[in-house]
mmCIF file of C-alpha atoms in Angstrom:
data_model
loop_
_atom_site.group_PDB
_atom_site.id
_atom_site.type_symbol
_atom_site.label_atom_id
_atom_site.label_comp_id
_atom_site.label_asym_id
_atom_site.label_seq_id
_atom_site.Cartn_x
_atom_site.Cartn_y
_atom_site.Cartn_z
ATOM 1 C CA MET A 1 -1.949 11.107 -26.139
ATOM 2 C CA ILE A 2 -5.111 13.181 -25.775
ATOM 3 C CA THR A 3 -6.351 10.873 -23.039
ATOM 4 C CA GLY A 4 -3.035 11.188 -21.217
ATOM 5 C CA LEU A 5 -3.199 14.978 -21.389
ATOM 6 C CA ALA A 6 -6.776 14.912 -20.092
ATOM 7 C CA LEU A 7 -5.620 12.901 -17.097
ATOM 8 C CA VAL A 8 -2.667 15.227 -16.498
ATOM 9 C CA PHE A 9 -5.045 18.191 -16.422
ATOM 10 C CA THR A 10 -7.681 16.548 -14.223
ATOM 11 C CA TRP A 11 -7.277 18.812 -11.208
ATOM 12 C CA HIS A 12 -8.714 16.289 -8.731
ATOM 13 C CA LEU A 13 -5.773 13.983 -9.504
ATOM 14 C CA ILE A 14 -3.269 16.840 -9.147
ATOM 15 C CA TRP A 15 -4.861 17.802 -5.837
ATOM 16 C CA ALA A 16 -4.690 14.211 -4.572
ATOM 17 C CA ALA A 17 -1.053 13.837 -5.599
ATOM 18 C CA ALA A 18 -0.030 17.168 -4.068
ATOM 19 C CA SER A 19 -1.905 16.260 -0.882
ATOM 20 C CA GLY A 20 0.256 13.178 -0.392
ATOM 21 C CA MET A 21 -2.637 10.709 -0.482
ATOM 22 C CA GLU A 22 -2.755 7.108 -1.649
ATOM 23 C CA THR A 23 -5.408 8.098 -4.190
ATOM 24 C CA PRO A 24 -3.163 8.564 -7.276
ATOM 25 C CA ILE A 25 -1.311 5.325 -6.520
ATOM 26 C CA PHE A 26 -4.616 3.492 -6.319
ATOM 27 C CA ALA A 27 -5.788 5.133 -9.551
ATOM 28 C CA MET A 28 -2.573 4.040 -11.261
ATOM 29 C CA PHE A 29 -3.039 0.446 -10.124
ATOM 30 C CA THR A 30 -6.643 0.378 -11.387
ATOM 31 C CA LEU A 31 -5.537 1.485 -14.857
ATOM 32 C CA LEU A 32 -2.682 -1.037 -14.821
ATOM 33 C CA LEU A 33 -5.064 -3.793 -13.780
ATOM 34 C CA ILE A 34 -7.501 -2.945 -16.565
ATOM 35 C CA TRP A 35 -4.654 -2.910 -19.095
ATOM 36 C CA LEU A 36 -3.322 -6.286 -17.931
ATOM 37 C CA ALA A 37 -6.789 -7.814 -18.248
ATOM 38 C CA SER A 38 -7.304 -6.345 -21.713
ATOM 39 C CA GLN A 39 -4.080 -7.987 -22.879
ATOM 40 C CA GLN A 40 -5.567 -11.397 -22.141
ATOM 41 C CA VAL A 41 -8.498 -10.992 -24.492
ATOM 42 C CA GLY A 42 -7.403 -8.386 -27.006
ATOM 43 C CA ALA A 43 -10.113 -5.962 -25.898
ATOM 44 C CA GLY A 44 -11.410 -3.850 -28.716
ATOM 45 C CA GLY A 45 -10.431 -6.486 -31.275
ATOM 46 C CA ALA A 46 -6.677 -5.899 -31.047
ATOM 47 C CA ARG A 47 -5.292 -8.585 -33.371
ATOM 48 C CA ARG A 48 -1.827 -8.647 -31.844
ATOM 49 C CA ALA A 49 -3.116 -9.599 -28.379
ATOM 50 C CA VAL A 50 -2.275 -13.135 -27.277
ATOM 51 C CA PRO A 51 -5.455 -15.197 -26.682
ATOM 52 C CA LEU A 52 -5.586 -17.172 -23.463
ATOM 53 C CA GLN A 53 -5.554 -20.582 -25.137
ATOM 54 C CA ASP A 54 -2.600 -19.928 -27.480
ATOM 55 C CA ASN A 55 0.354 -19.659 -25.117
ATOM 56 C CA PRO A 56 0.121 -21.599 -21.834
ATOM 57 C CA PRO A 57 3.536 -20.500 -20.386
ATOM 58 C CA GLN A 58 2.708 -16.853 -20.964
ATOM 59 C CA THR A 59 -0.763 -17.449 -19.580
ATOM 60 C CA LEU A 60 0.667 -18.781 -16.303
ATOM 61 C CA LEU A 61 3.082 -15.877 -15.928
ATOM 62 C CA SER A 62 0.413 -13.318 -16.816
ATOM 63 C CA ALA A 63 -1.914 -14.852 -14.225
ATOM 64 C CA ILE A 64 0.713 -14.469 -11.505
ATOM 65 C CA ILE A 65 1.443 -10.875 -12.543
ATOM 66 C CA PHE A 66 -2.262 -10.062 -12.607
ATOM 67 C CA GLY A 67 -2.791 -11.620 -9.167
ATOM 68 C CA VAL A 68 0.097 -9.657 -7.659
ATOM 69 C CA VAL A 69 -1.084 -6.357 -9.174
ATOM 70 C CA ALA A 70 -4.642 -7.117 -8.050
ATOM 71 C CA ALA A 71 -3.392 -7.630 -4.501
ATOM 72 C CA LEU A 72 -1.344 -4.425 -4.579
ATOM 73 C CA THR A 73 -4.421 -2.576 -5.805
ATOM 74 C CA THR A 74 -6.484 -3.969 -2.932
ATOM 75 C CA LEU A 75 -3.714 -3.228 -0.431
ATOM 76 C CA THR A 76 -3.758 0.390 -1.536
ATOM 77 C CA ARG A 77 -7.535 0.674 -1.148
ATOM 78 C CA ALA A 78 -9.809 -2.195 -0.132
ATOM 79 C CA GLU A 79 -12.406 -1.366 -2.800
ATOM 80 C CA GLY A 80 -9.883 -2.504 -5.384
ATOM 81 C CA VAL A 81 -11.348 -5.955 -4.873
ATOM 82 C CA LEU A 82 -14.469 -4.686 -6.657
ATOM 83 C CA LEU A 83 -12.461 -4.054 -9.821
ATOM 84 C CA VAL A 84 -10.802 -7.455 -9.494
ATOM 85 C CA GLY A 85 -14.219 -9.059 -9.311
ATOM 86 C CA LEU A 86 -15.534 -7.151 -12.327
ATOM 87 C CA ILE A 87 -12.554 -8.230 -14.404
ATOM 88 C CA GLY A 88 -12.915 -11.860 -13.281
ATOM 89 C CA VAL A 89 -16.564 -11.956 -14.291
ATOM 90 C CA ALA A 90 -15.769 -10.311 -17.644
ATOM 91 C CA LEU A 91 -13.056 -12.874 -18.418
ATOM 92 C CA LEU A 92 -15.381 -15.770 -17.638
ATOM 93 C CA VAL A 93 -18.106 -14.338 -19.849
ATOM 94 C CA ILE A 94 -15.683 -13.669 -22.708
ATOM 95 C CA ARG A 95 -14.011 -17.083 -22.586
ATOM 96 C CA PRO A 96 -15.945 -19.582 -20.447
ATOM 97 C CA SER A 97 -13.377 -22.389 -20.582
ATOM 98 C CA ALA A 98 -11.320 -24.585 -18.302
ATOM 99 C CA ARG A 99 -8.174 -22.673 -19.279
ATOM 100 C CA THR A 100 -9.745 -19.419 -18.245
ATOM 101 C CA LEU A 101 -10.708 -21.005 -14.939
ATOM 102 C CA VAL A 102 -7.149 -22.251 -14.384
ATOM 103 C CA TRP A 103 -5.827 -18.765 -15.189
ATOM 104 C CA GLY A 104 -8.202 -17.331 -12.609
ATOM 105 C CA VAL A 105 -7.189 -19.878 -9.959
ATOM 106 C CA VAL A 106 -3.484 -19.116 -10.453
ATOM 107 C CA ALA A 107 -4.179 -15.381 -10.306
ATOM 108 C CA GLY A 108 -6.297 -15.938 -7.192
ATOM 109 C CA ILE A 109 -3.515 -17.850 -5.444
ATOM 110 C CA ALA A 110 -1.027 -15.059 -6.160
ATOM 111 C CA PHE A 111 -3.617 -12.537 -4.968
ATOM 112 C CA VAL A 112 -4.142 -14.336 -1.643
ATOM 113 C CA ILE A 113 -0.420 -14.894 -1.005
ATOM 114 C CA VAL A 114 0.362 -11.180 -1.363
ATOM 115 C CA LEU A 115 -2.722 -10.051 0.555
ATOM 116 C CA ALA A 116 -2.545 -12.598 3.402
ATOM 117 C CA PRO A 117 -0.013 -10.756 5.648
ATOM 118 C CA TYR A 118 -2.106 -7.586 5.508
ATOM 119 C CA LEU A 119 -5.294 -9.425 6.423
ATOM 120 C CA ALA A 120 -3.542 -11.339 9.201
ATOM 121 C CA PHE A 121 -2.121 -8.128 10.640
ATOM 122 C CA ASN A 122 -5.526 -6.407 10.612
ATOM 123 C CA TYR A 123 -7.169 -9.411 12.227
ATOM 124 C CA GLY A 124 -4.570 -9.480 14.955
ATOM 125 C CA VAL A 125 -4.893 -5.750 15.675
ATOM 126 C CA THR A 126 -8.600 -5.048 15.118
ATOM 127 C CA GLY A 127 -10.258 -8.468 15.084
ATOM 128 C CA GLY A 128 -11.443 -7.827 11.524
ATOM 129 C CA LEU A 129 -10.037 -7.837 7.995
ATOM 130 C CA LEU A 130 -10.001 -4.043 7.643
ATOM 131 C CA PRO A 131 -8.327 -1.276 9.682
ATOM 132 C CA ASN A 132 -10.236 0.694 12.325
ATOM 133 C CA THR A 133 -10.584 3.543 9.863
ATOM 134 C CA ALA A 134 -13.195 1.608 7.884
ATOM 135 C CA ALA A 135 -15.566 1.348 10.843
ATOM 136 C CA ALA A 136 -14.823 4.913 11.961
ATOM 137 C CA LYS A 137 -15.627 6.430 8.574
ATOM 138 C CA ARG A 138 -18.724 4.291 8.270
ATOM 139 C CA MET A 139 -19.957 5.588 11.620
ATOM 140 C CA ASP A 140 -19.188 9.149 10.523
ATOM 141 C CA ALA A 141 -21.469 8.686 7.510
ATOM 142 C CA THR A 142 -24.386 7.266 9.504
ATOM 143 C CA PRO A 143 -26.625 10.385 9.321
ATOM 144 C CA LEU A 144 -26.246 10.505 5.527
ATOM 145 C CA LEU A 145 -27.488 6.947 5.192
ATOM 146 C CA ASN A 146 -30.960 8.197 6.145
ATOM 147 C CA GLU A 147 -31.093 10.173 2.885
ATOM 148 C CA SER A 148 -32.347 8.632 -0.341
ATOM 149 C CA LEU A 149 -29.869 6.902 -2.653
ATOM 150 C CA LEU A 150 -30.581 9.485 -5.350
ATOM 151 C CA TRP A 151 -29.744 12.324 -2.941
ATOM 152 C CA ARG A 152 -26.530 10.608 -1.895
ATOM 153 C CA LEU A 153 -25.479 10.132 -5.520
ATOM 154 C CA GLY A 154 -26.083 13.801 -6.246
ATOM 155 C CA ASP A 155 -24.197 14.852 -3.132
ATOM 156 C CA LEU A 156 -21.177 12.750 -4.150
ATOM 157 C CA LEU A 157 -21.212 13.705 -7.823
ATOM 158 C CA THR A 158 -21.407 17.465 -7.237
ATOM 159 C CA PRO A 159 -17.756 17.937 -6.165
ATOM 160 C CA LEU A 160 -16.550 15.113 -8.423
ATOM 161 C CA ALA A 161 -18.073 16.717 -11.543
ATOM 162 C CA ALA A 162 -16.315 20.042 -10.983
ATOM 163 C CA GLY A 163 -14.041 20.230 -14.006
ATOM 164 C CA GLY A 164 -13.802 19.322 -17.654
ATOM 165 C CA GLN A 165 -14.926 15.756 -16.930
ATOM 166 C CA LEU A 166 -18.512 17.020 -16.780
ATOM 167 C CA LEU A 167 -18.394 17.825 -20.519
ATOM 168 C CA LEU A 168 -17.077 14.323 -21.195
ATOM 169 C CA VAL A 169 -20.356 12.772 -20.048
ATOM 170 C CA PRO A 170 -21.799 12.727 -23.626
ATOM 171 C CA GLY A 171 -18.597 11.015 -24.688
ATOM 172 C CA MET A 172 -18.977 8.444 -21.894
ATOM 173 C CA ILE A 173 -22.480 7.687 -23.101
ATOM 174 C CA ALA A 174 -21.269 7.418 -26.706
ATOM 175 C CA TYR A 175 -18.484 5.127 -25.540
ATOM 176 C CA ALA A 176 -20.937 2.829 -23.751
ATOM 177 C CA VAL A 177 -23.256 2.687 -26.768
ATOM 178 C CA GLY A 178 -20.398 2.065 -29.185
ATOM 179 C CA VAL A 179 -18.869 -0.717 -27.085
ATOM 180 C CA VAL A 180 -22.227 -2.459 -26.586
ATOM 181 C CA ARG A 181 -22.735 -2.473 -30.357
ATOM 182 C CA GLN A 182 -19.316 -4.061 -30.868
ATOM 183 C CA ILE A 183 -20.011 -6.744 -28.265
ATOM 184 C CA ARG A 184 -22.657 -8.244 -30.559
ATOM 185 C CA ALA A 185 -19.933 -9.119 -33.062
ATOM 186 C CA ASP A 186 -17.046 -9.809 -30.698
ATOM 187 C CA ARG A 187 -17.433 -10.666 -27.014
ATOM 188 C CA ARG A 188 -13.899 -9.473 -26.310
ATOM 189 C CA TRP A 189 -15.318 -5.951 -26.366
ATOM 190 C CA ILE A 190 -16.905 -6.722 -22.985
ATOM 191 C CA MET A 191 -13.516 -5.941 -21.492
ATOM 192 C CA ALA A 192 -13.733 -2.467 -23.015
ATOM 193 C CA LEU A 193 -16.723 -1.820 -20.755
ATOM 194 C CA ILE A 194 -14.625 -2.325 -17.626
ATOM 195 C CA PRO A 195 -13.267 1.258 -17.382
ATOM 196 C CA LEU A 196 -16.751 2.748 -17.506
ATOM 197 C CA GLY A 197 -18.259 -0.031 -15.392
ATOM 198 C CA TRP A 198 -15.573 0.342 -12.724
ATOM 199 C CA GLY A 199 -16.054 4.103 -12.443
ATOM 200 C CA VAL A 200 -19.829 3.803 -12.151
ATOM 201 C CA ALA A 201 -19.603 0.844 -9.743
ATOM 202 C CA LEU A 202 -17.218 2.722 -7.427
ATOM 203 C CA ILE A 203 -19.560 5.718 -7.281
ATOM 204 C CA ILE A 204 -22.559 3.506 -6.512
ATOM 205 C CA LEU A 205 -20.588 1.586 -3.877
ATOM 206 C CA TYR A 206 -19.795 4.759 -1.968
ATOM 207 C CA ALA A 207 -23.311 6.110 -2.375
ATOM 208 C CA VAL A 208 -24.610 2.927 -0.754
ATOM 209 C CA TRP A 209 -21.950 2.329 1.885
ATOM 210 C CA LEU A 210 -19.962 5.503 2.608
ATOM 211 C CA PRO A 211 -21.585 8.630 1.116
ATOM 212 C CA LEU A 212 -18.967 11.141 2.271
ATOM 213 C CA ASN A 213 -18.164 13.906 -0.216
ATOM 214 C CA ILE A 214 -15.424 15.406 1.944
ATOM 215 C CA GLN A 215 -12.277 16.907 0.399
ATOM 216 C CA HIS A 216 -13.619 17.222 -3.138
ATOM 217 C CA ALA A 217 -15.096 13.678 -2.994
ATOM 218 C CA ARG A 218 -11.644 12.214 -2.359
ATOM 219 C CA TYR A 219 -12.923 8.642 -2.053
ATOM 220 C CA LEU A 220 -14.363 8.783 -5.585
ATOM 221 C CA ILE A 221 -11.372 10.395 -7.276
ATOM 222 C CA PRO A 222 -9.988 6.967 -8.358
ATOM 223 C CA ALA A 223 -13.049 6.625 -10.597
ATOM 224 C CA LEU A 224 -11.963 9.617 -12.673
ATOM 225 C CA PRO A 225 -9.066 8.142 -14.702
ATOM 226 C CA SER A 226 -11.163 5.348 -16.202
ATOM 227 C CA LEU A 227 -14.167 7.639 -16.698
ATOM 228 C CA VAL A 228 -12.016 10.282 -18.382
ATOM 229 C CA LEU A 229 -10.499 7.548 -20.562
ATOM 230 C CA ALA A 230 -13.950 6.440 -21.706
ATOM 231 C CA GLY A 231 -15.118 10.042 -22.091
ATOM 232 C CA VAL A 232 -12.211 11.103 -24.302
ATOM 233 C CA ILE A 233 -12.530 8.045 -26.545
ATOM 234 C CA GLY A 234 -16.296 8.477 -26.757
ATOM 235 C CA THR A 235 -15.939 12.173 -27.593
ATOM 236 C CA ALA A 236 -13.512 11.271 -30.402
ATOM 237 C CA TRP A 237 -16.104 8.807 -31.699
ATOM 238 C CA LEU A 238 -18.754 11.544 -31.587
ATOM 239 C CA ILE A 239 -16.531 13.898 -33.583
ATOM 240 C CA ARG A 240 -15.794 11.221 -36.146
ATOM 241 C CA GLY A 241 -19.449 10.231 -36.439
ATOM 242 C CA ALA A 242 -20.566 13.845 -36.970
ATOM 243 C CA GLN A 243 -18.391 14.494 -40.015
ATOM 244 C CA LYS A 244 -21.310 14.438 -42.480
ATOM 245 C CA SER A 245 -23.406 17.024 -40.622
ATOM 246 C CA LEU A 246 -22.468 20.696 -40.289
ATOM 247 C CA ILE A 247 -24.416 21.069 -37.046
ATOM 248 C CA GLY A 248 -22.894 17.847 -35.739
ATOM 249 C CA ARG A 249 -19.363 18.975 -36.595
ATOM 250 C CA VAL A 250 -19.884 22.322 -34.888
ATOM 251 C CA LEU A 251 -21.502 20.878 -31.740
ATOM 252 C CA THR A 252 -18.965 18.093 -31.212
ATOM 253 C CA ARG A 253 -16.005 20.395 -31.759
ATOM 254 C CA VAL A 254 -17.428 23.015 -29.420
ATOM 255 C CA LEU A 255 -17.971 20.277 -26.833
ATOM 256 C CA ALA A 256 -14.390 19.030 -27.138
ATOM 257 C CA LEU A 257 -12.875 22.536 -27.128
ATOM 258 C CA SER A 258 -14.985 23.575 -24.124
ATOM 259 C CA ALA A 259 -13.881 20.482 -22.208
ATOM 260 C CA LEU A 260 -10.241 21.279 -23.021
ATOM 261 C CA LEU A 261 -10.544 24.866 -21.834
ATOM 262 C CA ILE A 262 -12.308 23.843 -18.619
ATOM 263 C CA PHE A 263 -9.682 21.186 -17.873
ATOM 264 C CA ILE A 264 -6.931 23.796 -18.213
ATOM 265 C CA GLY A 265 -8.951 26.472 -16.428
ATOM 266 C CA PHE A 266 -9.609 24.322 -13.382
ATOM 267 C CA THR A 267 -6.005 23.130 -13.232
ATOM 268 C CA PHE A 268 -4.539 26.633 -13.137
ATOM 269 C CA GLY A 269 -7.569 28.413 -11.682
ATOM 270 C CA LEU A 270 -10.235 27.031 -9.343
ATOM 271 C CA GLY A 271 -8.477 23.745 -8.757
ATOM 272 C CA LEU A 272 -5.233 25.466 -7.815
ATOM 273 C CA GLN A 273 -7.105 27.886 -5.554
ATOM 274 C CA ALA A 274 -8.862 24.975 -3.853
ATOM 275 C CA HIS A 275 -5.536 23.279 -3.110
ATOM 276 C CA VAL A 276 -3.991 26.497 -1.799
ATOM 277 C CA GLN A 277 -7.003 27.052 0.461
ATOM 278 C CA ASP A 278 -6.922 23.488 1.765
ATOM 279 C CA VAL A 279 -3.208 23.666 2.570
ATOM 280 C CA THR A 280 -3.606 27.048 4.232
ATOM 281 C CA ILE A 281 -6.427 25.770 6.433
ATOM 282 C CA ILE A 282 -4.369 22.755 7.480
ATOM 283 C CA ASP A 283 -1.396 24.986 8.318
ATOM 284 C CA GLU A 284 -3.492 27.550 10.196
ATOM 285 C CA GLU A 285 -5.669 25.093 12.076
ATOM 286 C CA MET A 286 -4.173 21.622 12.475
ATOM 287 C CA VAL A 287 -0.447 22.376 12.297
ATOM 288 C CA ARG A 288 -0.598 25.541 14.391
ATOM 289 C CA SER A 289 -2.603 23.766 17.096
ATOM 290 C CA ALA A 290 -0.179 20.858 17.150
ATOM 291 C CA GLN A 291 2.755 23.245 17.478
ATOM 292 C CA TYR A 292 1.029 24.945 20.406
ATOM 293 C CA LEU A 293 0.579 21.564 22.080
ATOM 294 C CA ALA A 294 4.248 20.744 21.645
ATOM 295 C CA GLU A 295 5.318 24.061 23.114
ATOM 296 C CA ASN A 296 2.805 24.548 25.927
ATOM 297 C CA ILE A 297 1.051 21.384 27.100
ATOM 298 C CA PRO A 298 2.944 18.596 28.896
ATOM 299 C CA PRO A 299 2.794 15.297 27.000
ATOM 300 C CA GLU A 300 1.757 13.467 30.174
ATOM 301 C CA ASP A 301 -1.568 15.361 30.160
ATOM 302 C CA LEU A 302 -3.843 13.054 28.196
ATOM 303 C CA LEU A 303 -5.308 14.730 25.115
ATOM 304 C CA ALA A 304 -8.579 13.894 23.341
ATOM 305 C CA VAL A 305 -8.485 14.977 19.699
ATOM 306 C CA HIS A 306 -10.487 14.536 16.528
ATOM 307 C CA ASP A 307 -7.875 15.281 13.805
ATOM 308 C CA ILE A 308 -4.878 13.251 14.897
ATOM 309 C CA GLY A 309 -2.489 13.629 11.950
ATOM 310 C CA ALA A 310 -0.720 16.892 12.754
ATOM 311 C CA VAL A 311 -0.645 16.117 16.487
ATOM 312 C CA GLY A 312 0.963 12.754 15.864
ATOM 313 C CA TYR A 313 3.674 14.361 13.744
ATOM 314 C CA PHE A 314 4.407 17.660 15.519
ATOM 315 C CA ALA A 315 3.439 16.812 19.107
ATOM 316 C CA PRO A 316 3.603 13.026 19.555
ATOM 317 C CA ARG A 317 1.977 11.931 22.809
ATOM 318 C CA PRO A 318 -0.643 9.452 24.070
ATOM 319 C CA ILE A 319 -4.028 10.558 22.723
ATOM 320 C CA LEU A 320 -7.660 9.549 22.725
ATOM 321 C CA ASP A 321 -8.976 9.730 19.187
ATOM 322 C CA ILE A 322 -12.650 10.709 19.410
ATOM 323 C CA ALA A 323 -12.965 10.040 15.648
ATOM 324 C CA GLY A 324 -12.147 6.371 16.306
ATOM 325 C CA LEU A 325 -9.239 5.959 13.905
ATOM 326 C CA VAL A 326 -6.754 4.829 16.570
ATOM 327 C CA THR A 327 -9.147 4.574 19.524
ATOM 328 C CA PRO A 328 -11.851 2.187 18.291
ATOM 329 C CA GLU A 329 -13.642 2.328 21.654
ATOM 330 C CA THR A 330 -14.987 5.744 20.649
ATOM 331 C CA ILE A 331 -16.612 4.540 17.404
ATOM 332 C CA PRO A 332 -19.924 3.472 19.009
ATOM 333 C CA LEU A 333 -19.923 6.743 20.972
ATOM 334 C CA ALA A 334 -19.824 8.970 17.888
ATOM 335 C CA PHE A 335 -23.444 10.078 18.391
ATOM 336 C CA ASP A 336 -23.627 9.436 22.124
ATOM 337 C CA ASP A 337 -22.393 12.691 23.643
ATOM 338 C CA ALA A 338 -23.016 11.658 27.248
ATOM 339 C CA GLY A 339 -21.281 8.347 26.640
ATOM 340 C CA MET A 340 -18.309 10.103 25.038
ATOM 341 C CA TRP A 341 -17.905 12.429 28.025
ATOM 342 C CA ASP A 342 -18.100 9.454 30.401
ATOM 343 C CA PHE A 343 -15.411 7.678 28.384
ATOM 344 C CA LEU A 344 -13.113 10.722 28.361
ATOM 345 C CA ARG A 345 -13.516 11.125 32.104
ATOM 346 C CA GLU A 346 -12.849 7.460 32.803
ATOM 347 C CA GLN A 347 -9.684 7.602 30.688
ATOM 348 C CA GLY A 348 -8.446 10.741 32.419
ATOM 349 C CA ALA A 349 -8.513 13.178 29.505
ATOM 350 C CA VAL A 350 -7.147 16.588 30.515
ATOM 351 C CA TYR A 351 -7.435 18.486 27.223
ATOM 352 C CA LEU A 352 -9.682 18.311 24.167
ATOM 353 C CA MET A 353 -8.768 19.581 20.701
ATOM 354 C CA GLY A 354 -11.308 19.963 17.918
ATOM 355 C CA LEU A 355 -13.334 22.146 15.596
ATOM 356 C CA GLU A 356 -16.724 23.335 16.748
ATOM 357 C CA ASN A 357 -18.613 20.509 15.044
ATOM 358 C CA GLN A 358 -16.155 17.911 16.334
ATOM 359 C CA VAL A 359 -16.595 18.639 20.032
ATOM 360 C CA PRO A 360 -19.292 16.510 21.738
ATOM 361 C CA ARG A 361 -22.350 18.495 22.731
ATOM 362 C CA LEU A 362 -22.478 19.533 26.351
ATOM 363 C CA THR A 363 -24.562 17.224 28.527
ATOM 364 C CA ALA A 364 -25.185 16.982 32.260
ATOM 365 C CA ASN A 365 -22.030 14.917 32.751
ATOM 366 C CA ALA A 366 -19.828 17.131 30.571
ATOM 367 C CA PRO A 367 -16.921 19.108 32.046
ATOM 368 C CA THR A 368 -16.608 22.861 31.818
ATOM 369 C CA LEU A 369 -14.747 23.623 28.590
ATOM 370 C CA CYS A 370 -12.027 26.163 29.354
ATOM 371 C CA VAL A 371 -10.534 27.658 26.196
ATOM 372 C CA ASP A 372 -6.764 27.274 26.399
ATOM 373 C CA PHE A 373 -5.943 28.144 22.786
ATOM 374 C CA THR A 374 -7.700 28.939 19.519
ATOM 375 C CA THR A 375 -5.990 29.516 16.194
ATOM 376 C CA ASN A 376 -8.019 32.507 14.983
ATOM 377 C CA GLY A 377 -7.038 31.460 11.467
ATOM 378 C CA PRO A 378 -8.865 33.625 8.892
ATOM 379 C CA THR A 379 -8.971 31.142 5.993
ATOM 380 C CA ALA A 380 -11.240 28.551 7.615
ATOM 381 C CA VAL A 381 -13.675 31.243 8.719
ATOM 382 C CA ARG A 382 -13.784 32.752 5.218
ATOM 383 C CA ALA A 383 -14.513 29.273 3.861
ATOM 384 C CA GLY A 384 -17.498 28.929 6.206
ATOM 385 C CA GLY A 385 -15.771 26.809 8.831
ATOM 386 C CA THR A 386 -14.572 27.344 12.383
ATOM 387 C CA ASN A 387 -11.232 27.546 14.133
ATOM 388 C CA MET A 388 -9.454 24.719 15.905
ATOM 389 C CA THR A 389 -9.620 25.139 19.659
ATOM 390 C CA ILE A 390 -7.860 23.424 22.545
ATOM 391 C CA TYR A 391 -9.930 23.161 25.733
ATOM 392 C CA TYR A 392 -8.887 22.367 29.258
ATOM 393 C CA LEU A 393 -11.433 19.900 30.604
ATOM 394 C CA ALA A 394 -12.450 21.147 34.058
ATOM 395 C CA TRP A 395 -14.176 18.057 35.421
ATOM 396 C CA ASP A 396 -14.652 19.897 38.710
ATOM 397 C CA GLY A 397 -16.389 22.750 36.875
ATOM 398 C CA LEU A 398 -13.692 25.318 37.696
ATOM 399 C CA CYS A 399 -11.414 26.765 35.028
ATOM 400 C CA PRO A 400 -7.834 27.404 36.189
#
C-alpha cells in the first residue's frame, strides 16, 4: 500500500498522465511485465508461486501472455525491448533448463506475432524498424553527445530527481544490497533485482543514446515506478534493521517522513506549478499560433514549422517539418542552416513558424524574415524562453 501511495504521489507520473503522453501506459506495462516474470520463479522466495517445471499447461499459457504483454510494452515505447531482454536473461540464469528455453521460445513467438505488423508498417513507411521520430530526436541530441557520459547522466538525473524519490536513494541501495545477499541462498531472488536493474539500465541507455532532459526528463519517467518500488521496500528494510539503535531509528524515520512530505509537497506544490506553467506556455505559444494560422494564412501557402502538434490539430494543412518528425528529409539538415534554407526554397515554403532557437540561422541564401505574427505570451518569457513567431519568407528580399 505504501508503495502504491508513493507512486500516486510521484508528480512526474501525474504530469505525464495529465499531459496525455504514452509515458504512464508504458510505465504500467513495465510493472506488469516484471510482475508476470516474477510469478514464474516466485521472486523473493514466494512459496505459493508456481515453478516453471511443475505445471506445463500453465507454463504455455503464461508464456503466451508474457509474450503479448512484452510486445505491447515494446509497441508503446521501443526501449521496452530492453526490459524484455533483462527478464529473459534473468530467467535463464535462475533456471537454465530446456523447459525454460521452451517457455522463452513460446513467449518469443507471441512477441513477434504481435509486433510484426508494427515493424512491417514502419519498414514500409520509413525503410527502417522505427518511426521517423527516433532518427529526428537522435539528431536533435547530437551536440550533447560530445559531452562526457558522466555529464550526460547528471544532466538527465537533475530533473528526474526533483521530488521525494531523491530521498529514496538510500532505500534503493539497501534494496540492492539486501537482494544480493538473498541471491546467495536462492537464485530466484535475481528476479527481484529486475526493477532496480531496469530503472538504472533505462537511464544509462538514454545517457548513451539520447541524452535529452526536456520536459522534466520525460523519456526517463518510466524508470521511476520500479525505482520508487525498490526505494520504498529498501527504506522499510532500513527502518526494520535500525530497531536496535536509537540513532538508527531516528535517522531512518526522519528519512521516511521527509520523503513522504516531499512527495506530497511536490504533488500539490512545485509539481503542480510546473504542469500549470507547461500548459500555459503551450496555450499561449503553440495553440495561439496555430489558431492565428487557421484564421489568417491560406492553407495553400506552404508552411515550415518546428512544433507540428498544435498546427496539425487546429490548422491542418500541408507542412514542412524542420524537426524531421514527418519530413525526414530535414533530419540531415538539422545543423546545416544553408542546406535547410535551400530545401525550404526548393519546396516552396511561404511561411516559417518557430521559437527563436528553432529558426535556422541566417545565411547568404536565407530569405528576409518578415514577422507576420508573434504571440507575446508572458509565461514563456518569464520562464526564460522566447515567443513563437510566424515569419513570411521573402525570398526576393522584400517584405510585403
